Coordinates of C-alpha atoms and ligand atoms in Angstrom, one line a residue:
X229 CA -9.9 54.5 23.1
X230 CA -10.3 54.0 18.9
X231 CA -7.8 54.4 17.1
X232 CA -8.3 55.8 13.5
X233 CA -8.4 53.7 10.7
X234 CA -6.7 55.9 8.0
X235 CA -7.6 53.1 5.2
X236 CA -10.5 53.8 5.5
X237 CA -12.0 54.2 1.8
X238 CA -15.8 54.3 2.9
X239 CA -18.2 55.0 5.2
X240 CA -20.0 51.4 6.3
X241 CA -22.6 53.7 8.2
X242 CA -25.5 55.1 6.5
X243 CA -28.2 57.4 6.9
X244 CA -30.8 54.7 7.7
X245 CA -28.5 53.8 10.4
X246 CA -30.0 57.1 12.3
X247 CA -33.2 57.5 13.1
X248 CA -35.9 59.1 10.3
X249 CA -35.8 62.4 10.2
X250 CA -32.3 63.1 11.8
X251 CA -30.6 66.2 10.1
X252 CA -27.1 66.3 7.8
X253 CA -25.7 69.8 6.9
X254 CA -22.5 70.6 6.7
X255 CA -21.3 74.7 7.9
X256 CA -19.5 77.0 6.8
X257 CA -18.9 80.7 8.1
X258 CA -18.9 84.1 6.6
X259 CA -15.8 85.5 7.4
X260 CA -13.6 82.1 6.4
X261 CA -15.1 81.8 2.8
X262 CA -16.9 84.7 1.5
X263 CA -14.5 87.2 0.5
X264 CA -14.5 90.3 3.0
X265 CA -13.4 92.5 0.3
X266 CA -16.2 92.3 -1.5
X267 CA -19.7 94.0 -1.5
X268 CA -19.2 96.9 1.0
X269 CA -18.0 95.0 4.0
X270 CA -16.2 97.3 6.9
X271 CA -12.6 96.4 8.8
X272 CA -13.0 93.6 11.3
X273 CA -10.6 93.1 14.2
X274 CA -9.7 90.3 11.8
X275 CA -7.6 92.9 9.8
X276 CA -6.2 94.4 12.5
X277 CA -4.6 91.6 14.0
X278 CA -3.3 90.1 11.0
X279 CA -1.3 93.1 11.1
X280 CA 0.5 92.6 14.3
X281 CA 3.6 90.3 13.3
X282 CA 3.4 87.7 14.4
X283 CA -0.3 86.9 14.9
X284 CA -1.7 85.4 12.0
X285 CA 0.8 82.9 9.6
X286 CA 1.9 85.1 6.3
X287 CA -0.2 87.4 8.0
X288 CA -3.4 86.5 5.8
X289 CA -6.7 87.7 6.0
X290 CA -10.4 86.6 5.0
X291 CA -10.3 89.4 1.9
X292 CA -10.8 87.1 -0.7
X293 CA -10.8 83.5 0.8
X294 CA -13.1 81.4 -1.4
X295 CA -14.2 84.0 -2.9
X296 CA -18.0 82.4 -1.9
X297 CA -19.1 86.1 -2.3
X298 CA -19.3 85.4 -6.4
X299 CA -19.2 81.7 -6.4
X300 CA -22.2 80.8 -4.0
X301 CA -24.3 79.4 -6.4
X302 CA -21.7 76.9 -7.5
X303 CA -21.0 76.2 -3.9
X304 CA -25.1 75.8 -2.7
X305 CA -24.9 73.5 -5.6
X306 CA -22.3 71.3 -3.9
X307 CA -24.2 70.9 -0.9
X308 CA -27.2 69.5 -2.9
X309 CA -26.0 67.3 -5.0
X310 CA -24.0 65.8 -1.7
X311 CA -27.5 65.1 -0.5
X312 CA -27.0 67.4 2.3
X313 CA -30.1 68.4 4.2
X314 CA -29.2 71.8 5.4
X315 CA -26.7 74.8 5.2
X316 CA -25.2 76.4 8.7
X317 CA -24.0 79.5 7.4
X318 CA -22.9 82.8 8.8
X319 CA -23.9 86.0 8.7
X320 CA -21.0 88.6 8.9
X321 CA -21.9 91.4 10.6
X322 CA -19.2 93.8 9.7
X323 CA -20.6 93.0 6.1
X324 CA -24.2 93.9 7.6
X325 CA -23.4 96.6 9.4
X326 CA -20.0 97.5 8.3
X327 CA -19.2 100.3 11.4
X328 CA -21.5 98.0 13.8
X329 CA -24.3 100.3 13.1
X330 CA -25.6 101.6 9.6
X331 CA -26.6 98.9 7.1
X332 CA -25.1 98.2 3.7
X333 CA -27.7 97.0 1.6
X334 CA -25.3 95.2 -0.2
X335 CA -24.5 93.2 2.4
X336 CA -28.1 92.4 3.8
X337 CA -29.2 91.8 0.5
X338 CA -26.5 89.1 -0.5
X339 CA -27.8 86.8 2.7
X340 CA -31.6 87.0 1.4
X341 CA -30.1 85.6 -2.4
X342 CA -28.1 82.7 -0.1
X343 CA -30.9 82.1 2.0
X344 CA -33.3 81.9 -1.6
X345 CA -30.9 80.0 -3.1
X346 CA -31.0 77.6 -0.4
X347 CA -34.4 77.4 -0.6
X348 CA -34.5 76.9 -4.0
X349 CA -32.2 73.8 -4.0
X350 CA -34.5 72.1 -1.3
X351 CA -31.5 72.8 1.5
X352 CA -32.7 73.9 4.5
X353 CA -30.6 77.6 6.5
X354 CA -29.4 77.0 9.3
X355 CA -27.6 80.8 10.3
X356 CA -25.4 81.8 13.1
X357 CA -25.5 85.5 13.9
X358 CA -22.2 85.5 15.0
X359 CA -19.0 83.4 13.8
X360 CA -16.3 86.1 15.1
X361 CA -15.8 89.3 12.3
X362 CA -16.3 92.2 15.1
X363 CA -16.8 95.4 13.1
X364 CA -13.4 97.4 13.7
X365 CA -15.1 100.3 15.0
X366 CA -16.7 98.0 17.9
X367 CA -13.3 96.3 18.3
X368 CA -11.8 99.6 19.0
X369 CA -14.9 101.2 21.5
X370 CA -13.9 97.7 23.8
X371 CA -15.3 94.9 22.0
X372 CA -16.6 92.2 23.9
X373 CA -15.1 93.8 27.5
X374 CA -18.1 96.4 27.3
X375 CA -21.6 96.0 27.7
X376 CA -22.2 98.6 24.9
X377 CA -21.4 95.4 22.2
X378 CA -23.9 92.8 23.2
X379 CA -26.3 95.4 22.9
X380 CA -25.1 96.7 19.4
X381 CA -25.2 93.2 18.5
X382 CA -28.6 92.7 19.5
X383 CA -29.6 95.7 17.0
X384 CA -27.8 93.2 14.6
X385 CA -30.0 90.7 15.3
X386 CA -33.2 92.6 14.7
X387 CA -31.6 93.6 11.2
X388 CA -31.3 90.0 10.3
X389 CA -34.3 88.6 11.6
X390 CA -36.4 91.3 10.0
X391 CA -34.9 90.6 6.7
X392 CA -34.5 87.0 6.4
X393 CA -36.2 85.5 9.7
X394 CA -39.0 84.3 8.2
X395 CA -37.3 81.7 6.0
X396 CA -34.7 80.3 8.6
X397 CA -34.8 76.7 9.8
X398 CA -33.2 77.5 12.8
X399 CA -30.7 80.2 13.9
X400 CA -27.9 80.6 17.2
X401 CA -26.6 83.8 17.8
X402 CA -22.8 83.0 18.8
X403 CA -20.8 80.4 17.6
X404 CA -18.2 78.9 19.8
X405 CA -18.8 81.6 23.1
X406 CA -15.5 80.6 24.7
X407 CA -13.3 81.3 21.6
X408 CA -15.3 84.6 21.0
X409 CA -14.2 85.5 24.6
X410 CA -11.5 82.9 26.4
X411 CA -9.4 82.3 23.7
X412 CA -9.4 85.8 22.3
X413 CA -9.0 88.1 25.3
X414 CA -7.1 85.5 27.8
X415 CA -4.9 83.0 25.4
X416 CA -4.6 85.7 23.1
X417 CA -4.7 83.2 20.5
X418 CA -7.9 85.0 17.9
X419 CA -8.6 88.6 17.6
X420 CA -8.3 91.4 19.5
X421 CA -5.2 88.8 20.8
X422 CA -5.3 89.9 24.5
X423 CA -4.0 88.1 27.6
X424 CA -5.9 89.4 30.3
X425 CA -8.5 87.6 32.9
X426 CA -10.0 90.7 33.8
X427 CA -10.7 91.2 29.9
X428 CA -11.8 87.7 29.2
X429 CA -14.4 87.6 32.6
X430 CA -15.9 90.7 31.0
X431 CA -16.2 89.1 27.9
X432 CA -17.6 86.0 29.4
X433 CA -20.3 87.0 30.5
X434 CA -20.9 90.0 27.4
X435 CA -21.2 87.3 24.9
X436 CA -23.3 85.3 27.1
X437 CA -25.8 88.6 27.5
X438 CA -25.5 89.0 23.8
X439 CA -26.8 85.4 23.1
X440 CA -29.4 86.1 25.2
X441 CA -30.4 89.6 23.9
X442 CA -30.8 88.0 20.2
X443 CA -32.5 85.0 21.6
X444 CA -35.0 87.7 22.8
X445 CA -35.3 89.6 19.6
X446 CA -35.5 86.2 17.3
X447 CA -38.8 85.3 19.9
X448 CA -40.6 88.5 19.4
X449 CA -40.2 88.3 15.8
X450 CA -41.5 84.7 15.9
X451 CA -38.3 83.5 14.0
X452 CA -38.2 79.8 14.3
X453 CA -35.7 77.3 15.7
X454 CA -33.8 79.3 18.2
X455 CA -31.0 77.6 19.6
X456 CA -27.1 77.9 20.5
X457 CA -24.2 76.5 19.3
X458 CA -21.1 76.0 21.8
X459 CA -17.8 74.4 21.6
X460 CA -16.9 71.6 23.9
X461 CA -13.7 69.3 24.5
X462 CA -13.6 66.6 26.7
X463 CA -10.9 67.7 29.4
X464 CA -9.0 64.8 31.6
X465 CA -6.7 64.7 34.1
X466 CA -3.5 64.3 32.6
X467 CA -2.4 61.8 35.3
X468 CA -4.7 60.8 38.2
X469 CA -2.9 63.5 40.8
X470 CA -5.2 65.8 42.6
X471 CA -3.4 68.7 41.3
X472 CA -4.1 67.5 37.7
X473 CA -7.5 66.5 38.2
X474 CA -8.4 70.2 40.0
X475 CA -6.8 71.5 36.3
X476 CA -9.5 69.3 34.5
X477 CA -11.6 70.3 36.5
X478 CA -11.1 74.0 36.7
X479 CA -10.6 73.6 32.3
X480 CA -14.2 72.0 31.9
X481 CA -15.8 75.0 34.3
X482 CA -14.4 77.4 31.9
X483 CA -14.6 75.8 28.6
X484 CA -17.9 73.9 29.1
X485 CA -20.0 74.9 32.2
X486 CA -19.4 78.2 32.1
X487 CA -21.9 78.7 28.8
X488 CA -23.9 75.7 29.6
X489 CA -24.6 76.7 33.4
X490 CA -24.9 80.2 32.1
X491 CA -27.6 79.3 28.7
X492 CA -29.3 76.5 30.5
X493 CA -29.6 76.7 34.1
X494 CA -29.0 80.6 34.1
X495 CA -25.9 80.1 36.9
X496 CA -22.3 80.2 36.3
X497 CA -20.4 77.4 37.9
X498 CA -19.5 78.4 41.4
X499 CA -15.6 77.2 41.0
X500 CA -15.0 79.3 37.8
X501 CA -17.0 82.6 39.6
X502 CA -14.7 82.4 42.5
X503 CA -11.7 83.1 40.3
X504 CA -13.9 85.7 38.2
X505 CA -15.7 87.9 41.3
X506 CA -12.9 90.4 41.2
X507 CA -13.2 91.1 37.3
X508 CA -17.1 90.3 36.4
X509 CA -18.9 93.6 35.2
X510 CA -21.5 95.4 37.7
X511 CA -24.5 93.8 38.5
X512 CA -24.0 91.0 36.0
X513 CA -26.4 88.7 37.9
X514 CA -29.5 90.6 36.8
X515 CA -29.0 89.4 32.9
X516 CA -29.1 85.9 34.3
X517 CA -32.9 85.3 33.2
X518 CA -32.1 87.2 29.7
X519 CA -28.8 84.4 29.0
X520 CA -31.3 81.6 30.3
X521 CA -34.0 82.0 27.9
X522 CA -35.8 78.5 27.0
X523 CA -34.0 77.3 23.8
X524 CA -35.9 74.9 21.1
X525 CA -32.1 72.7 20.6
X526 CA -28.8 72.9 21.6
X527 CA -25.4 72.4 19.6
X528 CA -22.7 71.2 20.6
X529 CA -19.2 71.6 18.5
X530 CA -17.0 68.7 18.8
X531 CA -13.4 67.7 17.7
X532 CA -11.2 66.5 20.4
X533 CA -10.2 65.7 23.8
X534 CA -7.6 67.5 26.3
X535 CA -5.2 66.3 28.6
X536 CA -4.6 69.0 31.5
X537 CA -2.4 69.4 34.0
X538 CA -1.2 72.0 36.4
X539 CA 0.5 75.2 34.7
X540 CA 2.7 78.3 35.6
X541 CA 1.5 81.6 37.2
X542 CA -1.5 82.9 38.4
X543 CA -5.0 81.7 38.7
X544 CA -5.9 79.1 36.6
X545 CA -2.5 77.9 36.1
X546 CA -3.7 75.1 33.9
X547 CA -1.4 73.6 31.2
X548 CA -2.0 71.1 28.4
X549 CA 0.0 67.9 28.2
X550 CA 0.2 66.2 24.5
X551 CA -1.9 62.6 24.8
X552 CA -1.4 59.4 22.9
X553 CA -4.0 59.2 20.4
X554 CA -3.5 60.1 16.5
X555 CA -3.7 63.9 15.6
X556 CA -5.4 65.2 13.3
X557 CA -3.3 68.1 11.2
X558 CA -4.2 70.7 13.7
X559 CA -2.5 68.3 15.9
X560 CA -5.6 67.8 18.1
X561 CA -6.0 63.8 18.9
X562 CA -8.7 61.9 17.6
X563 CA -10.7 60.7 20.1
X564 CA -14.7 59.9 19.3
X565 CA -15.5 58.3 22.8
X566 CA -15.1 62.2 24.3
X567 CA -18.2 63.4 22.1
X568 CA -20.3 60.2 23.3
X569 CA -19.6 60.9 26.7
X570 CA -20.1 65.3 25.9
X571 CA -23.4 64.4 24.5
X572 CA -24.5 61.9 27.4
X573 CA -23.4 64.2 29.9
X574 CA -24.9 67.4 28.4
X575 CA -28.5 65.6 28.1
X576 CA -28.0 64.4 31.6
X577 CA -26.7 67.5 33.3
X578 CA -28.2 70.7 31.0
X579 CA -30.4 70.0 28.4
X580 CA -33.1 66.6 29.3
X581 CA -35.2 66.2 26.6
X582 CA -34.1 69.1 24.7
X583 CA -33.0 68.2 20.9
X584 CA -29.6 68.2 20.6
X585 CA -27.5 68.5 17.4
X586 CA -23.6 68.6 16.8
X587 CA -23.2 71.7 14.7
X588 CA -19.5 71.2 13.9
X589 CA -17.4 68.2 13.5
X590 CA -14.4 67.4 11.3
X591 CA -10.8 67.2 10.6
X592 CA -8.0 69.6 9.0
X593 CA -6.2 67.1 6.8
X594 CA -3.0 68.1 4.3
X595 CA -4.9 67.5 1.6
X596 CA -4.2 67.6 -2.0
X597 CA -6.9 67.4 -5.0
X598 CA -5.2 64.2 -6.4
X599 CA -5.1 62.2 -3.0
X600 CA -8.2 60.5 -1.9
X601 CA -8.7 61.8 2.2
X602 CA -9.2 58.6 3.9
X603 CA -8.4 60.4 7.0
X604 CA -11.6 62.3 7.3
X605 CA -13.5 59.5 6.0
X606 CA -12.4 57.7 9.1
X607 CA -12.7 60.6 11.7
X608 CA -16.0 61.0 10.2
X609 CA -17.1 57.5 10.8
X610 CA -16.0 57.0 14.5
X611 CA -17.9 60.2 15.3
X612 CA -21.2 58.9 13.7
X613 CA -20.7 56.0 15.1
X614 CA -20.2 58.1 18.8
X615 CA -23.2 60.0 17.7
X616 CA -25.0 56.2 17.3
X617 CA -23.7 55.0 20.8
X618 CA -25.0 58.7 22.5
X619 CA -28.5 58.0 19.9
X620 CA -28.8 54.4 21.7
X621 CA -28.4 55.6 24.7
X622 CA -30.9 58.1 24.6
X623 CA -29.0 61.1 24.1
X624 CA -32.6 63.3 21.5
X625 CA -29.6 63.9 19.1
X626 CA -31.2 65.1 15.9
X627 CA -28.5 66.2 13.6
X628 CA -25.0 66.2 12.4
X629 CA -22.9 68.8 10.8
X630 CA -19.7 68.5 9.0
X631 CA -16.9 71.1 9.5
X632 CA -16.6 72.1 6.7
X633 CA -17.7 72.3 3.0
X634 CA -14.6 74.1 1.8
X635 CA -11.2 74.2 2.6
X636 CA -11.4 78.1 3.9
X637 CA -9.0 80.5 6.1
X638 CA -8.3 78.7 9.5
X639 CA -8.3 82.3 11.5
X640 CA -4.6 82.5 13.0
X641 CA -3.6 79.5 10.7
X642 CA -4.3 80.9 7.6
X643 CA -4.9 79.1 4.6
X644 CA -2.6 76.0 6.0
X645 CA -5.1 73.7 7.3
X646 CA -7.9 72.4 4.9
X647 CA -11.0 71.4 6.9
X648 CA -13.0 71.0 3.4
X649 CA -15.0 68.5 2.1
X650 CA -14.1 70.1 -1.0
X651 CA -10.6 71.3 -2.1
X652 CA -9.7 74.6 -3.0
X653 CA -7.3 75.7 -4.9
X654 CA -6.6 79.1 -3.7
X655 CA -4.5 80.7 -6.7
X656 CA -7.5 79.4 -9.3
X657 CA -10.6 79.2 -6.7
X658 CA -11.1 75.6 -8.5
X659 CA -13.6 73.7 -6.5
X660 CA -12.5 69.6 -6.6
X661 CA -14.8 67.6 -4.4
X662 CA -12.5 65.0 -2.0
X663 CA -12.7 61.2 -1.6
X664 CA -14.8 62.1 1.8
X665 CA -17.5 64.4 -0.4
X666 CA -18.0 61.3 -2.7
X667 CA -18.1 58.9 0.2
X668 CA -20.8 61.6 2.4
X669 CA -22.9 61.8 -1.1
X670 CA -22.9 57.9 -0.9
X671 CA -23.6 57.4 3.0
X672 CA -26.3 59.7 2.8
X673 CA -28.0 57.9 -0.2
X674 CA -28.1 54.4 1.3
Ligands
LIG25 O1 -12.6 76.8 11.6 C1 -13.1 76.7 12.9 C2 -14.5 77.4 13.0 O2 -14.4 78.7 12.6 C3 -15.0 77.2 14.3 N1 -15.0 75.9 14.8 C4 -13.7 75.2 14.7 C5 -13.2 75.3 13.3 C6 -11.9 74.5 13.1 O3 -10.9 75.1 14.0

């Protein structure tokens, strides 16, 4: 497996090493750089668990975060002058619709000036419905372990596709479905912060429904480029043991076959169902066709392997074992060859000819404005050069987006890990573009 080459100084790949046409962006999301004290935006279960000791380091909050809400001009500026084809952003929908329901114009109206502004610089939107700031008032009502959310969130979806539908590139409802419902509601890791299987089957399969209830709405208002973006790590056996190869096993049903099977051949994986039967909601097999809707691309969010192996207590007594690789500051290992094989393997198993694109991708580096970030320079490069491999292969991969354009609040982290291609300087809000931004503006030219 690579090793990272943290001397890196520059990218020796360059756009005309992908084929014409392929897409760069980089993403961002609402909730991690706009500011959610600003402009009218309700309580999120964001606030809520920050509030719970414990939960969220210092326990901070998105309230001001980059403060992107004021600033966004300067930031849509960054992106262009990178070179940057497109924007993924998100749209909050506690800023939307800040009890779930009722609309704040304020907060509709800011996305149509982001999505103008884009427009207006020659950068394409890219939106994600979704990207985790559940209105408080949902939260509280059940959240994601009631039926009564995906469709509130498909009333959401109307909202945004009536207003700014027409001028999207392309659009996925949920970002990252397993964090919205495994890692929130069984590892108790992101808001609400519950440890409960019977909570996270429901939720499962209600964010599932939900990306299929906006994929419906954003067809019959003929909004364009409908897709799905879904987080994926490339789980191995810690050792080559039957009992650790079952945990791989049993980890890639829940992290990566459970949406896929779900969104793409409109079936959960067998082995994952057995251990959810008890818990799934009624009838759950007749939204099957809604989740399963054709899609015009898929994404696939990518930043590191997993070594598993068996764990403690009840069903799926999976634990993680640290691997060898070097770790990126979020301590995840660097390992490029698990998205080749994740992007071969989703074309071959889900997906065919179906355009794929990685919709995240990057490194949390401790980062400071006067030190040039050779790390994410290199991380960068080995996962183009992944992407070229998959590309060669014949993985239809048509775009690559970097996580992220600004360092921005790392949910239950805080503001300790900086993701950014651009620094910030939290106290000042000081924008100071990194080695890597300099080095992408360059690769991207040549
Ligand atoms: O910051 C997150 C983002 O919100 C979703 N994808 C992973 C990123 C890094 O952890």
């Amino acid at each position: 497996m690579t090793k990272s080459r943290p001397d890196a100084a520059a990218f020796t790949t360059a756009r005309s090493d992908f084929p014409e046409g392929f897409t760069f962006s980089t993403a961002t999301s609402a909730y991690q750089i706009e500011g959610h004290a600003f402009g009218g935006a309700g309580r999120t279960h964001w606030e809520a668990f920050a509030e719970i000791p414990g939960k969220v380091d210092r326990g901070e909050t998105g309230a001001v975060a980059c403060d992107h809400y004021h600033r966004w001009p300067e930031d849509l500026d960054l992106i262009a002058e990178a070179g940057l084809d497109a924007y993924r952003f998100s749209t909050s929908w506690a800023r939307v619709m800040p009890d779930g329901v009722n609309v704040n114009s304020e907060g509709i109206d800011f996305y149509d000036k982001l999505v103008d502004g884009m427009l207006e610089r020659g950068i394409k939107p890219m939106a994600t419905l979704y990207h985790w700031e559940l209105p408080e008032t949902l939260s509280k009502a059940g959240g994601w372990t009631v039926r009564d959310t995906p469709e509130a969130f498909a009333h959401f979806a109307e909202v945004i596709a009536d207003r700014i539908g027409d001028r999207l590139h392309s659009v996925a409802p949920v970002n990252e479905p397993w964090c919205v419902a495994w890692l929130s509601h069984f590892e108790g890791y992101h808001a609400p912060g519950l440890v409960s299987l019977d909570a996270a089957a429901k939720a499962m399969h209600h964010v599932a429904l939900a990306h299929g209830l906006a994929v419906e709405v954003l067809r019959d208002r003929d909004v364009r480029g409908v897709g799905a973006a879904c987080n994926l790590e490339y789980a191995l056996p810690a050792s080559e043991t039957k009992a650790d190869r079952t945990a791989a096993r049993l980890y890639d049903g829940i992290y990566n076959r459970w949406f896929l099977g779900g969104m793409m051949h409109g079936a959960y994986p067998e082995d994952i169902l057995d251990g959810f039967a008890p818990h799934m909601p009624e009838r759950w097999q007749d939204d099957m066709a809604m989740i399963s809707q054709p899609l015009d691309w898929f994404g696939i969010n990518y930043y590191t392997c997993r070594r598993l192996t068996r764990g403690e207590g009840p069903w799926p007594s999976i634990a993680t074992v640290e691997g060898p690789l070097p770790k990126t500051d979020m301590g995840w290992e660097i390992c490029p060859e698990g998205l080749e094989h994740l992007l071969k393997w989703v074309a071959d198993t889900y997906t065919g000819d179906l355009p794929l694109f990685i919709t995240e991708n990057g490194l949390a580096n401790a980062d400071t404005p006067d030190r040039p970030d050779h790390e994410r320079v290199a991380y960068l490069e080995a996962h183009f050069q992944a992407a070229l491999r998959a590309i060669a292969a014949g993985v239809p991969l048509e775009g690559f987006t970097v996580w992220s354009l600004l360092d921005n609040y790392e949910w239950t982290l805080g503001y300790a890990k900086r993701f950014g291609l651009v620094h910030i300087d939290f106290d000042t809000q000081a924008r100071t573009p990194k080695a890597s931004y300099h080095a992408l503006a360059r690769m991207l030219s040549r």
